[in-house]
Coordinates of C-alpha atoms and ligand atoms in Angstrom, one line a residue:
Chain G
X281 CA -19.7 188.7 69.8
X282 CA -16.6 186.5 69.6
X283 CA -18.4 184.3 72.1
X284 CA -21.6 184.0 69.6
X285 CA -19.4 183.1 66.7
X286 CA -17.9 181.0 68.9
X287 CA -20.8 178.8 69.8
X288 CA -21.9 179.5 66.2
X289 CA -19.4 177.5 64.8
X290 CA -18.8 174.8 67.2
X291 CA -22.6 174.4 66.3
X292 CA -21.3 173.7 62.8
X293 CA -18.9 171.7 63.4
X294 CA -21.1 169.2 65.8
X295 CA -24.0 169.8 63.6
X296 CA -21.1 168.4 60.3
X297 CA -21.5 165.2 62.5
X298 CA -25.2 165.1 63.2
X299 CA -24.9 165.5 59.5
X300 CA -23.2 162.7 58.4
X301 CA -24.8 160.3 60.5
X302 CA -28.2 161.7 59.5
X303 CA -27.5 160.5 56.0
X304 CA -26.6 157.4 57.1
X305 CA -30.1 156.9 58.5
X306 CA -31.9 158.5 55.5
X307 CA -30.0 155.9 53.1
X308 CA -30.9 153.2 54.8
X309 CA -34.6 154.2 55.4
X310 CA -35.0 155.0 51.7
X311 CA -34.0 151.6 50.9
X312 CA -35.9 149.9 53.4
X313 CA -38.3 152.3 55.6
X314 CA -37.2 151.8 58.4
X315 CA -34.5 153.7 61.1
X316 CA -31.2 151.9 61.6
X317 CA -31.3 152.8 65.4
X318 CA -28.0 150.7 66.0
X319 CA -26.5 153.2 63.5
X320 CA -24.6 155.1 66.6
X321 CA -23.4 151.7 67.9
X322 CA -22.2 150.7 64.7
X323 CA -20.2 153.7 64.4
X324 CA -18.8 153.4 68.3
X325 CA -18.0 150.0 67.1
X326 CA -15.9 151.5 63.9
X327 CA -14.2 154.2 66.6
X328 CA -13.0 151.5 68.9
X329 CA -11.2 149.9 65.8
X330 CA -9.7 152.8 64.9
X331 CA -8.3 153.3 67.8
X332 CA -6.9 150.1 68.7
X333 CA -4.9 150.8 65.1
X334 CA -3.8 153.7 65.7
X335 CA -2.8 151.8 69.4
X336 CA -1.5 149.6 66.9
X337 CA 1.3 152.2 65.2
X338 CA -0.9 152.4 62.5
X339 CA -0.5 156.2 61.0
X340 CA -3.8 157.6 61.7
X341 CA -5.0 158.7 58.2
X342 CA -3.7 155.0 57.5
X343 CA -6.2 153.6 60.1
X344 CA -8.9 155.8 59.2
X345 CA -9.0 154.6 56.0
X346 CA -8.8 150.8 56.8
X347 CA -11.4 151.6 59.7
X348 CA -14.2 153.2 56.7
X349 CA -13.1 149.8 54.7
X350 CA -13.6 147.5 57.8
X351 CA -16.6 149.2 58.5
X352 CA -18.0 148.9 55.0
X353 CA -17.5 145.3 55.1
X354 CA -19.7 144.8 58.5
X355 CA -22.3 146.5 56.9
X356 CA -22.1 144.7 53.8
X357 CA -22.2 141.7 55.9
X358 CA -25.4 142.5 58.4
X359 CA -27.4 143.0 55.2
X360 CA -26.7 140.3 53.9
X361 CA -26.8 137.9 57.0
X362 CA -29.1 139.9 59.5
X363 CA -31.3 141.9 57.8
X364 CA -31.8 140.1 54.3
X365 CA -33.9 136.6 56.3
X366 CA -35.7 140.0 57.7
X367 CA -36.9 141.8 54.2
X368 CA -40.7 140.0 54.3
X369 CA -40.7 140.5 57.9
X370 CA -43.4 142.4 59.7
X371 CA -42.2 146.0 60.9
X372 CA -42.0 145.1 64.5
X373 CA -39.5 142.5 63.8
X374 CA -37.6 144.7 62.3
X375 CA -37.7 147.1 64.7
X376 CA -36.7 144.7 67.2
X377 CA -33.7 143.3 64.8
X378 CA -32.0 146.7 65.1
X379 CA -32.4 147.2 68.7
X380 CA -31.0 143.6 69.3
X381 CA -28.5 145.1 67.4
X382 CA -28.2 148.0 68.8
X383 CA -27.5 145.9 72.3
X384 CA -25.6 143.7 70.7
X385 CA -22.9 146.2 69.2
X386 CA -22.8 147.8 72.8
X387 CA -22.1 145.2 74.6
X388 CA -19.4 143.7 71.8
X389 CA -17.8 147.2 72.3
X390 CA -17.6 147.0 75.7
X391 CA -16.6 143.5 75.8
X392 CA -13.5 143.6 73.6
X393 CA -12.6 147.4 74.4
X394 CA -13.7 147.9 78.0
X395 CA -16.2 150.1 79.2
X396 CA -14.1 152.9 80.3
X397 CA -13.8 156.2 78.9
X398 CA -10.5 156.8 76.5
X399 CA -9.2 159.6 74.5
X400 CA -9.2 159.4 71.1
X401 CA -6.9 161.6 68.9
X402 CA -7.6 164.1 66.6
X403 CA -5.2 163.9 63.2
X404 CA -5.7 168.4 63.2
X405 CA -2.9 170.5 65.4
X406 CA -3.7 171.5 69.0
X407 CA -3.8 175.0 68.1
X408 CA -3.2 177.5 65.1
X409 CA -2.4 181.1 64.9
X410 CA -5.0 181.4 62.0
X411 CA -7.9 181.1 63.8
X412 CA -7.9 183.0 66.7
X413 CA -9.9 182.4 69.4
X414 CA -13.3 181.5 67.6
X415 CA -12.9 177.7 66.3
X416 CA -10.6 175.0 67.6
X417 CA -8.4 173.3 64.5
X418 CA -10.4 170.0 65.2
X419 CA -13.7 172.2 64.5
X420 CA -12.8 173.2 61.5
X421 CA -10.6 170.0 60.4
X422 CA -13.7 167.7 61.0
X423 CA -15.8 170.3 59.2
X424 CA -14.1 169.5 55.9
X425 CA -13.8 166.3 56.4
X426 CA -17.7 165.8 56.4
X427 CA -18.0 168.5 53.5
X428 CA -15.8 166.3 51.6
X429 CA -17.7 163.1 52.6
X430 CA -20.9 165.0 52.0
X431 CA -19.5 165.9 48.2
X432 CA -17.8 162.5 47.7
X433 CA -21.1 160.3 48.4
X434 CA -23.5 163.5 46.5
X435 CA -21.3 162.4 43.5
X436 CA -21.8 159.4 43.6
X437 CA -25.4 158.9 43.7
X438 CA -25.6 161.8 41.2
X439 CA -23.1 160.9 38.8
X440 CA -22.2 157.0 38.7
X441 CA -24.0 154.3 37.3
X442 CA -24.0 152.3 40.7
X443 CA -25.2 155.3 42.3
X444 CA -28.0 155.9 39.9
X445 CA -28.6 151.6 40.9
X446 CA -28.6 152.5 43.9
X447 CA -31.3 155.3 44.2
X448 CA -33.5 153.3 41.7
X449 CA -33.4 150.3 43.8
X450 CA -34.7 152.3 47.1
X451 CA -37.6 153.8 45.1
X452 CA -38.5 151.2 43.0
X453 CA -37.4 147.9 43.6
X454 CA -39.9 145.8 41.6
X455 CA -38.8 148.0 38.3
X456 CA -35.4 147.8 39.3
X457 CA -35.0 144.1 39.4
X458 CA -37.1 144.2 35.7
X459 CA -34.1 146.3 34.6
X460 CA -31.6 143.7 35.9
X461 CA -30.2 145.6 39.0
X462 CA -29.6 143.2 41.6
X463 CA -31.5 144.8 44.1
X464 CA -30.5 142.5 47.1
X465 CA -26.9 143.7 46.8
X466 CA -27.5 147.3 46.5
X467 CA -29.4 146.9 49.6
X468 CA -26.0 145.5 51.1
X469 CA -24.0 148.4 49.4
X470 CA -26.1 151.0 51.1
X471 CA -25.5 149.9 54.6
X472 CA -22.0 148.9 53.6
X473 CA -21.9 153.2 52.7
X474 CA -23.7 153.5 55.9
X475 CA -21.3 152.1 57.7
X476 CA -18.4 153.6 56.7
X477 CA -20.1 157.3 57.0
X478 CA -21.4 155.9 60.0
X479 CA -17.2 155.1 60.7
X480 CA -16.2 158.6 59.6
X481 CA -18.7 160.9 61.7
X482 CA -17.4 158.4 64.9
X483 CA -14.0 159.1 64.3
X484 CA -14.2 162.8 63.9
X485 CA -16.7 163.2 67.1
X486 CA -14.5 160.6 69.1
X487 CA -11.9 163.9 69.8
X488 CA -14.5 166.4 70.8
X489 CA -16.3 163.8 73.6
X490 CA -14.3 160.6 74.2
X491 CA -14.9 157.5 73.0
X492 CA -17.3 154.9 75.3
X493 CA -19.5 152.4 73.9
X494 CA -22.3 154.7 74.2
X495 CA -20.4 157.6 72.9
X496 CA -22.8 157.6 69.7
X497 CA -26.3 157.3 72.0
X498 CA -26.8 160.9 72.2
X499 CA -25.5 161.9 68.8
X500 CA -27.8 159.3 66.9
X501 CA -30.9 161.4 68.7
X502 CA -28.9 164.6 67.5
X503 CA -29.1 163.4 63.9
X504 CA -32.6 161.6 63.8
X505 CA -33.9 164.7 64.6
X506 CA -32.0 166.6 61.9
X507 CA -32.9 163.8 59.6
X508 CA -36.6 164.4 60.4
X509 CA -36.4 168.0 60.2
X510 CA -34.6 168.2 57.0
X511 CA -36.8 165.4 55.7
X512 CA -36.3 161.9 56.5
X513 CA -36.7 160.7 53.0
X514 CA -34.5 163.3 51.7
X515 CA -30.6 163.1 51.7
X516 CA -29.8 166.8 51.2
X517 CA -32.3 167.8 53.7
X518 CA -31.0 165.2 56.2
X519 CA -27.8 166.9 55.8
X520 CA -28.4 170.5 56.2
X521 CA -30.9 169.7 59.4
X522 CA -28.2 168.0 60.7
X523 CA -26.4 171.2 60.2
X524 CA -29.1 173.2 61.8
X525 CA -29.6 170.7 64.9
X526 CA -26.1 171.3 65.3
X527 CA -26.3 175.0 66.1
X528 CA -29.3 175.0 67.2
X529 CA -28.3 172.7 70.2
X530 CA -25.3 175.2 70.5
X531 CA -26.2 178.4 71.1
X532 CA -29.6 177.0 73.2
X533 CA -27.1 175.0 75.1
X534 CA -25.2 178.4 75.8
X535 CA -27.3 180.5 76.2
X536 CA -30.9 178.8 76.9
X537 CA -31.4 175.7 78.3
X538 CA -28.0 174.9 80.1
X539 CA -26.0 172.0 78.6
X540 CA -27.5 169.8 80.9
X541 CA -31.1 170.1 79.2
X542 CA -29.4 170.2 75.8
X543 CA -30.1 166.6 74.9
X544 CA -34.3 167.0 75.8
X545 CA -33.8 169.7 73.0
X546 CA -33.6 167.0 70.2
X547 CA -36.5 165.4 71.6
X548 CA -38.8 169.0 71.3
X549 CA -37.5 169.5 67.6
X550 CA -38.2 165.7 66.7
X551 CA -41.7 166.3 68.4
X552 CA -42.5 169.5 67.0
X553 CA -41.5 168.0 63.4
X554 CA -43.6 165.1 63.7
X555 CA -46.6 167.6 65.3
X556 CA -46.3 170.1 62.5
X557 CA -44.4 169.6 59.5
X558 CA -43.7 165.4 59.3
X559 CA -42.4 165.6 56.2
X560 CA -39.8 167.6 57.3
X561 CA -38.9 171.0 55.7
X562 CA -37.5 169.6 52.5
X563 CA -39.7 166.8 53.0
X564 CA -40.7 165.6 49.0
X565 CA -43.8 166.2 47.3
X566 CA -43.9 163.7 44.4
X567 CA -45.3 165.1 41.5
X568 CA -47.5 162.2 40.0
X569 CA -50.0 162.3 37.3
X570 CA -51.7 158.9 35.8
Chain P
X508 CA -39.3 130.7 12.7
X509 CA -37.5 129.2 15.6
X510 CA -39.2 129.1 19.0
X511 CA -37.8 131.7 21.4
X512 CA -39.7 131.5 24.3
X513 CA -41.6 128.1 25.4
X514 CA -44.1 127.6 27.9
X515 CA -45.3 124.6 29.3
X516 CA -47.5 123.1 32.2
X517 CA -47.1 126.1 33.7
X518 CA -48.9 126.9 37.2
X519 CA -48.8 129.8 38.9
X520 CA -50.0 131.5 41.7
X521 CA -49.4 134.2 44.8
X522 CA -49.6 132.8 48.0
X523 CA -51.9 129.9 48.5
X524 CA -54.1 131.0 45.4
X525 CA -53.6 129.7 42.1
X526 CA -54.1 131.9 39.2
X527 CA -53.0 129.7 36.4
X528 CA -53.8 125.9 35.5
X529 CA -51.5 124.9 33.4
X530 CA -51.0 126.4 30.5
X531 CA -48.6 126.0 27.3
X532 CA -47.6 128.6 24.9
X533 CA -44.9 130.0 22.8
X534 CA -43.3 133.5 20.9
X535 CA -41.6 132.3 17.5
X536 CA -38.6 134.9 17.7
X537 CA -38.9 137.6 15.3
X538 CA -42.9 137.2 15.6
X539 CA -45.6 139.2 18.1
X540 CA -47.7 137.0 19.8
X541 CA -51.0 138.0 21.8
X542 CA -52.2 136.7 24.9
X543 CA -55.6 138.2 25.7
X544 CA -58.4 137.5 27.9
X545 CA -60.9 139.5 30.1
X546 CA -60.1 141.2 33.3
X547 CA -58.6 138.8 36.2
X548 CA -58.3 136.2 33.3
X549 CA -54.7 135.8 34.7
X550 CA -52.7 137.5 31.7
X551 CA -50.6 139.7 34.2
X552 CA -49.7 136.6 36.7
X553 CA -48.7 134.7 33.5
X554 CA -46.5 137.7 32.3
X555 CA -45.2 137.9 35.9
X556 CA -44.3 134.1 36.1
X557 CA -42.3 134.6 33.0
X558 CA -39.9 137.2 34.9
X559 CA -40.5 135.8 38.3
X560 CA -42.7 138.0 40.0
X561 CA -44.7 135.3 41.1
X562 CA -44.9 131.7 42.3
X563 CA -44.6 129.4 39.5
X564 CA -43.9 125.8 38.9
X565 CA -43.2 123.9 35.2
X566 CA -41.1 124.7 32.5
X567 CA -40.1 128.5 30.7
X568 CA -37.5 128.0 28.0
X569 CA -36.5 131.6 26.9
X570 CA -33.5 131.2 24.0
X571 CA -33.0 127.2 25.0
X572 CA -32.8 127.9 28.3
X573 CA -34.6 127.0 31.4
X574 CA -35.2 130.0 33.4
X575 CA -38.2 129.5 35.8
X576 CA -35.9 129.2 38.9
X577 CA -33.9 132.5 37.9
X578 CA -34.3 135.3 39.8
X579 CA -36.3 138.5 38.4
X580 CA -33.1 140.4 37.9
X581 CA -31.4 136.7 36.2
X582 CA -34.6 136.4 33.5
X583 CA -34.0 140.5 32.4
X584 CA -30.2 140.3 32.2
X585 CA -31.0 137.0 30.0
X586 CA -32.8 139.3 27.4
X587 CA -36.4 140.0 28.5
X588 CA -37.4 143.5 28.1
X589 CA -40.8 143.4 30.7
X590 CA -42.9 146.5 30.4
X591 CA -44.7 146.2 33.6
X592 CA -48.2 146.5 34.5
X593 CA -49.0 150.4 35.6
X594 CA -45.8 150.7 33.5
X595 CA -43.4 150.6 36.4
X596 CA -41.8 154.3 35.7
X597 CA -39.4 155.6 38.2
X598 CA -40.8 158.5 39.1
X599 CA -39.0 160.4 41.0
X600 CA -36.3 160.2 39.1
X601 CA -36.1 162.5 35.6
X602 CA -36.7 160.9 32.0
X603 CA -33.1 160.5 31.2
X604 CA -32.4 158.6 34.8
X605 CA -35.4 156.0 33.9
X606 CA -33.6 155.4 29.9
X607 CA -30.1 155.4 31.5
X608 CA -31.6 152.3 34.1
X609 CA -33.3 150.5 31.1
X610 CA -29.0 150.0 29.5
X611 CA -28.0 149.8 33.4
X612 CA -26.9 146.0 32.8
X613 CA -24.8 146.9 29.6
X614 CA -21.2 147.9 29.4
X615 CA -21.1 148.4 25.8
X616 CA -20.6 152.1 24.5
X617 CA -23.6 152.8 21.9
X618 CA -26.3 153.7 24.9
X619 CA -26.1 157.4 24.4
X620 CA -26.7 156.2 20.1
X621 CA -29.8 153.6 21.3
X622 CA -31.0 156.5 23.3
X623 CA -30.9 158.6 20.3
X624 CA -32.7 155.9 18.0
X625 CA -35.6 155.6 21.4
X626 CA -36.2 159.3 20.4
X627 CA -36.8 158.6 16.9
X628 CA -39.3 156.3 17.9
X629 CA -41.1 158.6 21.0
X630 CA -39.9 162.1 20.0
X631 CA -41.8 163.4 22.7
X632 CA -39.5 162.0 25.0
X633 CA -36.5 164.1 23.8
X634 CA -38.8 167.2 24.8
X635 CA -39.2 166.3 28.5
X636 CA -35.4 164.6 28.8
X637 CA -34.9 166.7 32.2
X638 CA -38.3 166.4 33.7
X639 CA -39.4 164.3 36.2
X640 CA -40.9 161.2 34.8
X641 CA -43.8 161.6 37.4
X642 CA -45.0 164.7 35.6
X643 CA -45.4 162.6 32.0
X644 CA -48.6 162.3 31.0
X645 CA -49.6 158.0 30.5
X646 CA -49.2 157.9 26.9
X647 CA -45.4 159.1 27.6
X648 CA -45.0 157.0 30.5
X649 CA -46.1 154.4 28.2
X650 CA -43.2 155.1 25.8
X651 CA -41.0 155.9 28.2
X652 CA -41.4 152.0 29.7
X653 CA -41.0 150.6 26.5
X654 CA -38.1 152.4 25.2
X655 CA -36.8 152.2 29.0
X656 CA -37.3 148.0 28.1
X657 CA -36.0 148.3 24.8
X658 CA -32.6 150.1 26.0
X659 CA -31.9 146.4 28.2
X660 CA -31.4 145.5 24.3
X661 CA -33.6 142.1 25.0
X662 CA -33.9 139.3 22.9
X663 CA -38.1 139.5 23.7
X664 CA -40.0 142.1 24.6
X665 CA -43.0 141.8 27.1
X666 CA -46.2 144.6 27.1
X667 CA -48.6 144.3 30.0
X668 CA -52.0 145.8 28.4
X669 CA -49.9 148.9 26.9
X670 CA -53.2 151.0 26.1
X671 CA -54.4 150.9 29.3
X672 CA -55.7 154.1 30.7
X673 CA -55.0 155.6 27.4
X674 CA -56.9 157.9 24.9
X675 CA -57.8 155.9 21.5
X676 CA -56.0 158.8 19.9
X677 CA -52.6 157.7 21.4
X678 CA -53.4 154.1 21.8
X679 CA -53.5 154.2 18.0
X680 CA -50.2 156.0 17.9
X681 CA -48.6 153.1 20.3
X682 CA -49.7 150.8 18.2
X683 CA -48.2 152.3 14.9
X684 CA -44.8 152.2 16.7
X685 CA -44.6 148.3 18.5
X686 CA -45.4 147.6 14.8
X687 CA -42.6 149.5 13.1
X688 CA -39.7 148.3 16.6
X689 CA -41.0 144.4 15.6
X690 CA -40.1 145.2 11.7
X691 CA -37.1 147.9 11.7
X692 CA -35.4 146.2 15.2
X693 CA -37.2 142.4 14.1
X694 CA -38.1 142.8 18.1
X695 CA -39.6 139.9 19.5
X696 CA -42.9 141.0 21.2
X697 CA -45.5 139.1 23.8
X698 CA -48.2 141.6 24.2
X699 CA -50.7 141.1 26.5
X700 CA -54.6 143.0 26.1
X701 CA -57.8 143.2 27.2
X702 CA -58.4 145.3 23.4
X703 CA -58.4 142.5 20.9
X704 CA -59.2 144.1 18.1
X705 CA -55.9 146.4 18.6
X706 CA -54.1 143.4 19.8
X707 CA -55.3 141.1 16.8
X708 CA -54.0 143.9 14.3
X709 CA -50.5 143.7 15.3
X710 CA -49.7 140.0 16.6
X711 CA -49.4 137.3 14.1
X712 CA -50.2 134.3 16.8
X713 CA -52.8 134.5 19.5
X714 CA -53.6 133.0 22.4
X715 CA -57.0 133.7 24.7
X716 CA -56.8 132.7 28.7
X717 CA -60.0 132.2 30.9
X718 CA -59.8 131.8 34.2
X719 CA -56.0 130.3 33.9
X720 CA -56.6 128.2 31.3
X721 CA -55.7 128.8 27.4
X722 CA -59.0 128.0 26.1
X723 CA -58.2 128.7 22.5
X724 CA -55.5 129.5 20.2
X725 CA -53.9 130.4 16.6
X726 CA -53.0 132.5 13.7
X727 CA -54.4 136.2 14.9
X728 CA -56.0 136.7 11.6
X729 CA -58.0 133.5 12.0
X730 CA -58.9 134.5 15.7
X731 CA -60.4 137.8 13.9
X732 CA -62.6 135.8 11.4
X733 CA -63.6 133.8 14.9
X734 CA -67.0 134.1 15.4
X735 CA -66.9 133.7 19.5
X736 CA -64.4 135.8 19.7
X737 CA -66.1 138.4 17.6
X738 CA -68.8 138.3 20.4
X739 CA -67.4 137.9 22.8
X740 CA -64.1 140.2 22.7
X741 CA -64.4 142.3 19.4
X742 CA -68.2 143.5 19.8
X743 CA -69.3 143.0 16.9
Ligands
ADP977 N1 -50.9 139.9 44.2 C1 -51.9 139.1 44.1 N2 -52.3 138.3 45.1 C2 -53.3 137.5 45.1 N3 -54.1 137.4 44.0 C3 -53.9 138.1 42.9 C4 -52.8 139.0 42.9 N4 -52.7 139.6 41.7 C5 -53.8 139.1 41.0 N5 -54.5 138.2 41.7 C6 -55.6 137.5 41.3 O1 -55.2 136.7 40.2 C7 -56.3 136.7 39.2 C8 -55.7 137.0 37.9 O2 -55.2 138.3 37.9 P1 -54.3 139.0 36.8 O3 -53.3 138.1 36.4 O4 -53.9 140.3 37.3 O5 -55.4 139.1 35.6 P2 -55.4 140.0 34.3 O6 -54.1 140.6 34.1 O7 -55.8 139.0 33.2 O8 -56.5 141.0 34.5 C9 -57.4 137.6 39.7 O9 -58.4 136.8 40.2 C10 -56.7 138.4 40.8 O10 -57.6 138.7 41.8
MG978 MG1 -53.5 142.6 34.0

C-alpha cells in the first residue's frame, strides 16, 4: 500500500511538471494556434542558465528568480523577432519555425554547456522525518512550487487588467485592437510568461532526471498529451491533464508497462484523445447564438 | 460645427482589389452622419480604412490629425469608438469582461460610474452582467458593442449597419437610444446602413456610396424628400 501511494504521489509530483509546461503550450496556442514544440528546449535552455548561476555563487532562489526573468526576456524577444515576420505565414512555416527552433535551442545548449549529463540541485532537504517513506522532500517541494505558479498565473489572467488583455487578444484579436489593446505585444508577453513557466517546470524537473540538452524531449510529449487530454484550448484542463498524465505514467510505469515503455504511453493517450474525444475532456463548447 | 473627422481621396482596398475610388467625406463633431449604400457598395471597407483594417491610401484627419498610417490599436486609443461589423463581441468571455475591455486603454477611476450610466442606457445588460456574452441574444450583443465602444470614451463613434439581423421591434429601440447618447453625451456618430429610412431619421448629414464612389450627398432631411432615393432606397 505504501508502495501505491508511493508511485501515486511521485505521479503528482511529475505530473506538477507535465502541468506547468502544458500551460505553457495552451497559452501560446490560444494566442496563435499553433504548438510551441521547442517549448522543452527553451526550458533546457533556462535550466542550463540556472545552473551555471548557481555555478556562479549565486544563492539558488536568487538564480531562480533571475533565471524566470532571463527567460521571460527570450521569449519576449522570439516573438517579437522570430515569430512576429511569421504571424501571415502559412501553417507549415510555422511549424517549421519552431522546429528550427527547437534544433537550434539544442544545439545552443549543447554548444555553450556541453552535452554531457550534470546534476542539478534541488533548493528542498535531502530527507525529512515528516514524510516518511512515501514522498521525497523534492516531490513535494516542487509540488508547491507549481501549485503556487499555477495560482500566481490563474490570478492573473482572472483578476488583472493585463491578464483580461491578454485572454481578449488570443480570442479576439480584430476586437481587441478596436479596443486599443496592442495586440502584437500581448503576443510577446504570452511567450515571455511561457518562457518563464517554461523556466520554472525545468528547474524543478532538472533534480529528479539530470539536466542534458534534451532533458525536456520527453517531458514536452508528457505535457502535450496532458494538454490535449485536458483540452488543448483550455488552461485549467491543460493543467489538471498534466496532473493525470503524471500519474497515469506512474503507476503504468510500475506496475504495467515497465519504465522502459513508459514514454510510448504518452503517445497511446495523445492518440486515443485525438481518436475519441479531440477536444479533450474539458475541451470548450462555445455557447453562440446570432 | 467644427469638422472632426475629414476624408479625402481616399482609396481603399484588400489585397489586389480595390473597393473604394476615391472618395471625400466628413462627421461635423457633435453631429451624426450617414453613409449608406446597397450591399457590397463598400460602406464596411470605408469604415474599416478609417480604423485600419484595411489597405488604404489618401488622407483621414480625425481631431486635426492625420491618422491613415496608424495602427488599428493607434486610431482607437486616439478616440474612435468602432462598433464592428457582426458586432465583434468577445464571446467567450462574460458581459462584464467585454465592458471592462471597451475602458481597457483608460487609467482614469470613473469606469465602474460609465459602466453604471451604459446600463441606464441598455438596462438589459445589467441583467446578464455574469453571463457569457455568447449566450446574448443580437439585439444585446448589439448594445453590448456600443456601450463596449462607448466605454473607450471616444471622441467619434463608428456603427457598422447596427440593425442588422435585428427584429424591427428592437431595431426601433436601438435607434431611440444612438439618438438620446448623440444628445445627452453630444456623441459624435458615423453610422453606416443599408435601412435608410432608419438611418435618415437620426443623421443630420448623409452620404450614399455606389460601387466606391460617393455618388450623392447632403442634409439627411433633403436626401428624404429625394425622389431617387425614395426609389431607390426608401420604397416608396
Ligand atoms: N476581406 C475582403 N477581401 C476581398 N474583398 C472584400 C473583402 N471584404 C469585402 N470585399 C469586397 O468589397 C466590396 C465591398 O464590400 P463591403 O465594404 O463589405 O460592402 P458593404 O459593407 O457596403 O456591404 C464587395 O464587393 C466585397 O466583395
Ligand atoms: Mg457591410
Amino acid at each position: 500500500m505504501q508502495a501505491l501511494w508511493h508511485q501515486i504521489f511521485s505521479g503528482i509530483a511529475t505530473g506538477g511538471i507535465y502541468a506547468s509546461v502544458a500551460l505553457a503550450l495552451v497559452m501560446i496556442y490560444q494566442a496563435t494556434h499553433h504548438v510551441n514544440f521547442a517549448q522543452g528546449e527553451m526550458a533546457t535552455f533556462s535550466t542550463y542558465i540556472a545552473l551555471a548561476l548557481i555555478e556562479a555563487g549565486f544563492p539558488y532562489w536568487l538564480a531562480f528568480l533571475a533565471t524566470i526573468i532571463v527567460s521571460f526576456a527570450i521569449g519576449v524577444i522570439i516573438e517579437r523577432v522570430l515569430m512576429r515576420p511569421m504571424a501571415e505565414a502559412p501553417v507549415l512555416a510555422s511549424v517549421g519555425v519552431f522546429i528550427g527552433l527547437l534544433l537550434i535551442f539544442n544545439s545552443v545548449t549543447g554548444w555553450i554547456f556541453s552535452y554531457s549529463v550534470k546534476a542539478f540541485p534541488s533548493p528542498f532537504p535531502e530527507t525529512s522525518q515528516f514524510l516518511g517513506g512515501w514522498a521525497s522532500p523534492h516531490e513535494v517541494g516542487a509540488t508547491l512550487v507549481t501549485l503556487v505558479v499555477l495560482v500566481l498565473v490563474y490570478g492573473f489572467f482572472r483578476f488583472t487588467k493585463l491578464g483580461l488583455a491578454m485572454r481578449a487578444a488570443a480570442y479576439n484579436p480584430v476586437s481587441s485592437r478596436l479596443v486599443g489593446i496592442r495586440v502584437g505585444w500581448m503576443l510577446a508577453l504570452g511567450w515571455g510568461l511561457a518562457a518563464a513557466i517554461g523556466a520554472i517546470a525545468g528547474m524543478m524537473v532538472a533534480p529528479i532526471v539530470f539536466l542534458d540538452p534534451s532533458m525536456m524531449s520527453g517531458i514536452l510529449l508528457y505535457a502535450f498529451a496532458g494538454a490535449l487530454l485536458g483540452g488543448i484550448d483550455n488552461p485549467l484542463g491543460a493543467v489538471i491533464g498534466g496532473f493525470a498524465v503524471g500519474v497515469i505514467e506512474n503507476l503504468a510505469g510500475a506496475y504495467v508497462v515497465g519504465p522502459e515503455l513508459k514514454l510510448t504511453l504518452a503517445l497511446v493517450i495523445i492518440i486515443a484523445v485525438l481518436i475519441f474525444k479531440p477536444a479533450g475532456i474539458f475541451g470548450r463548447v462555445i455557447v453562440s447564438r446570432v | 460645427m467644427p469638422t472632426l473627422l475629414e476624408v479625402s481621396g481616399l482609396i481603399a482596398g484588400y489585397g489586389e482589389t480595390r473597393v473604394l475610388h476615391g472618395i471625400d467625406f466628413a462627421v461635423e463633431a457633435g453631429g451624426v452622419t450617414a453613409l449608406l449604400g446597397a450591399n457590397g457598395a463598400g460602406k464596411t471597407t470605408t469604415l474599416r480604412a478609417i480604423s485600419g483594417l484595411a489597405r488604404r491610401q489618401g488622407s483621414i484627419l480625425f481631431a486635426g490629425e492625420e491618422i491613415s498610417t496608424l495602427a488599428t490599436e493607434e486610431i482607437a486609443r486616439r478616440g474612435i469608438g468602432h462598433v464592428p461589423d457582426g458586432r465583434g463581441t468577445f464571446l467567450e468571455l462574460s458581459v462584464e469582461e467585454n465592458l471592462r475591455l471597451g475602458a481597457i486603454t483608460r487609467s482614469d477611476r470613473e469606469v465602474g460610474a460609465d459602466i453604471a450610466r451604459m446600463f441606464g442606457y441598455f438596462p438589459r445588460l445589467r441583467e446578464r452582467i455574469r453571463q457569457q456574452a455568447g449566450t446574448l441574444s443580437g439585439g444585446e450583443q448589439q448594445m453590448l458593442a456600443i456601450a463596449r465602444a462607448l466605454l473607450l470614451r471616444p471622441k467619434l463613434l463608428v456603427l457598422d449597419e447596427p440593425s442588422f439581423g435585428l427584429a424591427p421591434l428592437i431595431v426601433a429601440e436601438l435607434f431611440d437610444i444612438l439618438a438620446r447618447i448623440n444628445r445627452e453625451e453630444r456623441m459624435s456618430i458615423l453610422v453606416v446602413e443599408q435601412n435608410a429610412s432608419l438611418a435618415l431619421a437620426l443623421a443630420d448629414h448623409a452620404y450614399l456610396l455606389e460601387t466606391g464612389a460617393i455618388i450623392m450627398s447632403g442634409l439627411a432631411r433633403e436626401l428624404r424628400e429625394n425622389a431617387a432615393i425614395r426609389r431607390s432606397y426608401l420604397g416608396y
